[in-house]
Amino acid sequence: MILGKQAEFDPIRWLDKALIHICARFGDYQKDSPSSFSLSSRLSIFPQFMFHLRRSQFVQVFNNSPDETAYFRVILNRENVANSAVMIQPSLISYSFHSVPEPAFLDVAAIAADRILLLDSYFTIVIFHGATIAQWRKAGYHNQPEHQAFAQLLQAPHDDADEIIKERFPVPRLVICDQHGSQARFLLAKLNPSATYNSDSRPPGGDVLFTDDACSISDSRFLQKLTTPSIC
């Protein structure tokens, strides 16, 4: 007797179907107009959250050992909602001379030469210096009395990172890197690829991602096309 082969469970496909079903159930739209599709304010960021879940280490297990994957998932199930949300969709804080520290979109467009970014993905904390900031730091400007404002700008993300590390267990890994440096991959891997090597233009002083992954905007447009016919 030949036993039937059981279909392999595909978590990404399951998440996609669940997202389409939820959007079809709770979305508003005008018939034959995918661009009119919208979700209520309570669900408006849900597709974006699912986008980052699909790319997280909880679903994308490639390049992780089975032990690492099990560890990540155990911590996810153990922590509270706030910490679990950070694991799936990390927080990003921007520091610059032009404004006080403020939240930034988890997108490659957040990178700027004159900006410092602090990424908190729960397991890893990244302090990322833009190209100009890194050049000034290497030149030692922050050690000169007339550049105290620059010294304070450099120190601010470190102080915030220290506060996060003190309150978290297991202790996250701290990565300090510069734009175009090898360690910058810890930040780039978490960003939405709105600008890639295939993009027509490169943001001035910004960066691009060398990936073929679709960005969240493309995913949203595709979701609209899939969802609208299903509820017509």
Coordinates of C-alpha atoms in Angstrom, one line a residue, residues 16-201:
D16 CA -0.9 35.5 2.8
K17 CA -4.2 33.7 2.7
A18 CA -5.1 34.8 6.2
L19 CA -4.2 38.5 5.4
I20 CA -6.3 38.4 2.2
H21 CA -9.2 36.9 4.2
I22 CA -9.1 39.5 6.9
C23 CA -8.8 42.4 4.4
A24 CA -11.7 40.9 2.4
R25 CA -13.8 40.7 5.6
F26 CA -13.1 44.1 7.1
G27 CA -12.0 46.3 4.2
D28 CA -14.0 49.0 2.4
Y29 CA -13.9 49.5 -1.3
Q30 CA -15.8 50.6 -4.4
K31 CA -16.6 47.9 -6.9
D32 CA -14.1 47.4 -9.7
S33 CA -11.7 50.0 -8.1
P34 CA -8.9 48.3 -6.2
S35 CA -7.3 51.8 -5.5
S36 CA -10.4 52.6 -3.4
F37 CA -9.7 49.8 -1.0
S38 CA -9.1 50.9 2.6
L39 CA -9.0 49.5 6.1
S40 CA -10.3 51.2 9.3
S41 CA -7.8 53.1 11.5
R42 CA -7.6 50.1 13.9
L43 CA -6.4 47.8 11.1
S44 CA -4.6 50.2 8.8
I45 CA -1.1 49.1 9.9
F46 CA -1.9 45.4 10.1
P47 CA -0.8 44.6 6.5
Q48 CA 2.5 46.4 7.2
F49 CA 2.9 44.3 10.4
M50 CA 2.3 41.1 8.4
F51 CA 4.8 42.2 5.8
H52 CA 7.5 42.3 8.5
L53 CA 6.3 39.1 10.1
R54 CA 6.8 37.3 6.7
R55 CA 10.4 38.6 6.6
S56 CA 11.2 37.8 10.3
Q57 CA 13.3 35.1 11.7
F58 CA 10.2 33.4 13.0
V59 CA 9.0 32.6 9.4
Q60 CA 12.1 32.9 7.3
V61 CA 14.3 30.2 8.8
F62 CA 16.9 30.2 6.1
N63 CA 20.5 30.8 7.4
N64 CA 19.3 29.9 10.9
S65 CA 20.0 26.6 12.6
P66 CA 17.0 24.6 14.0
D67 CA 18.2 25.5 17.5
E68 CA 18.3 29.2 16.7
T69 CA 14.8 29.1 15.2
A70 CA 13.4 27.2 18.2
Y71 CA 15.1 29.8 20.5
F72 CA 13.6 32.8 18.7
R73 CA 10.1 31.2 18.8
V74 CA 10.3 30.3 22.5
I75 CA 11.2 33.9 23.4
L76 CA 8.4 35.2 21.2
N77 CA 5.9 33.0 23.0
R78 CA 7.2 34.0 26.4
E79 CA 7.3 37.7 26.1
N80 CA 4.5 40.3 26.4
V81 CA 2.7 41.9 23.5
A82 CA 4.9 45.0 23.4
N83 CA 8.2 43.0 23.2
S84 CA 6.7 40.5 20.8
A85 CA 5.7 43.4 18.5
V86 CA 9.3 44.7 18.6
M87 CA 10.6 41.3 17.6
I88 CA 8.4 41.2 14.5
Q89 CA 8.4 44.9 13.6
P90 CA 11.5 46.6 15.1
S91 CA 11.4 50.2 16.2
L92 CA 13.6 52.8 14.5
I93 CA 14.7 56.2 16.1
S94 CA 16.3 59.0 14.1
Y95 CA 18.8 61.4 15.6
S96 CA 20.0 64.6 13.7
F97 CA 20.9 68.2 14.2
H98 CA 17.6 69.3 12.7
S99 CA 15.2 67.8 15.3
V100 CA 14.9 66.0 18.6
P101 CA 15.1 62.1 18.5
E102 CA 12.0 60.9 16.7
P103 CA 10.5 57.7 15.3
A104 CA 11.4 56.9 11.7
F105 CA 9.7 54.6 9.2
L106 CA 11.3 51.2 9.0
D107 CA 12.4 51.9 5.5
V108 CA 15.6 52.4 3.6
A109 CA 14.5 56.0 3.0
A110 CA 15.2 56.7 6.6
I111 CA 19.0 56.4 6.0
A112 CA 20.7 59.8 5.5
A113 CA 24.3 60.9 5.5
D114 CA 23.8 63.4 8.3
R115 CA 21.6 61.1 10.5
I116 CA 22.1 58.5 13.2
L117 CA 19.6 55.6 13.5
L118 CA 18.9 53.4 16.5
L119 CA 17.3 50.1 15.6
D120 CA 15.7 47.9 18.3
S121 CA 14.8 44.5 17.0
Y122 CA 14.8 43.0 20.6
F123 CA 17.5 40.5 19.9
T124 CA 19.8 43.1 18.4
I125 CA 20.3 46.8 18.9
V126 CA 22.0 48.7 16.1
I127 CA 23.5 52.2 16.2
F128 CA 23.9 53.2 12.6
H129 CA 25.9 56.3 11.6
G130 CA 25.3 58.0 8.3
A131 CA 28.3 58.6 6.0
T132 CA 28.9 62.2 6.9
I133 CA 28.4 61.5 10.6
A134 CA 30.9 58.7 10.4
Q135 CA 33.5 60.9 8.6
W136 CA 33.2 63.6 11.3
R137 CA 33.5 61.0 14.1
K138 CA 36.6 59.5 12.5
A139 CA 38.1 63.0 12.2
G140 CA 37.6 63.4 15.9
Y141 CA 35.4 66.5 15.7
H142 CA 33.4 65.3 18.8
N143 CA 36.6 65.7 20.9
Q144 CA 36.9 69.4 20.1
P145 CA 35.3 71.9 22.5
E146 CA 33.7 73.9 19.7
H147 CA 31.8 70.8 18.5
Q148 CA 30.0 69.8 21.7
A149 CA 26.7 69.6 19.9
F150 CA 28.1 66.9 17.7
A151 CA 29.5 65.0 20.8
Q152 CA 26.0 65.1 22.3
L153 CA 24.5 63.9 19.1
L154 CA 26.9 60.9 19.0
Q155 CA 26.2 60.1 22.7
A156 CA 22.4 60.3 22.6
P157 CA 21.7 56.9 20.9
H158 CA 24.3 55.2 23.1
D159 CA 22.5 56.4 26.2
D160 CA 19.1 55.2 24.8
A161 CA 20.6 51.9 23.9
D162 CA 22.1 51.4 27.4
E163 CA 18.6 52.0 28.9
I164 CA 17.1 49.4 26.6
I165 CA 19.8 46.8 27.4
K166 CA 19.5 47.3 31.2
E167 CA 15.9 46.4 31.1
R168 CA 16.0 43.4 28.8
F169 CA 16.7 39.8 29.3
P170 CA 18.2 38.0 27.4
V171 CA 20.7 40.8 26.8
P172 CA 20.5 42.0 23.2
R173 CA 23.5 42.2 21.0
L174 CA 24.8 45.7 20.4
V175 CA 26.1 46.5 16.9
I176 CA 27.7 49.9 16.2
C177 CA 28.2 50.5 12.5
D178 CA 28.6 53.0 9.7
Q179 CA 26.8 53.5 6.4
H180 CA 28.4 51.3 3.7
G181 CA 30.2 49.3 6.4
S182 CA 30.0 45.5 6.6
Q183 CA 28.1 45.6 9.9
A184 CA 25.4 47.8 8.3
R185 CA 23.7 44.6 7.2
F186 CA 22.1 44.2 10.6
L187 CA 20.1 47.4 9.9
L188 CA 19.6 46.9 6.2
A189 CA 18.1 43.4 6.7
K190 CA 15.2 44.9 8.7
L191 CA 14.3 47.8 6.4
N192 CA 11.6 47.9 3.8
P193 CA 13.3 47.9 0.4
S194 CA 11.6 50.9 -1.2
A195 CA 14.8 51.7 -3.0
T196 CA 16.9 48.9 -4.5
Y197 CA 19.6 48.5 -7.2
N198 CA 16.8 48.3 -9.7
S199 CA 15.3 51.6 -8.7
D200 CA 15.5 54.5 -11.3
S201 CA 17.0 57.0 -8.8

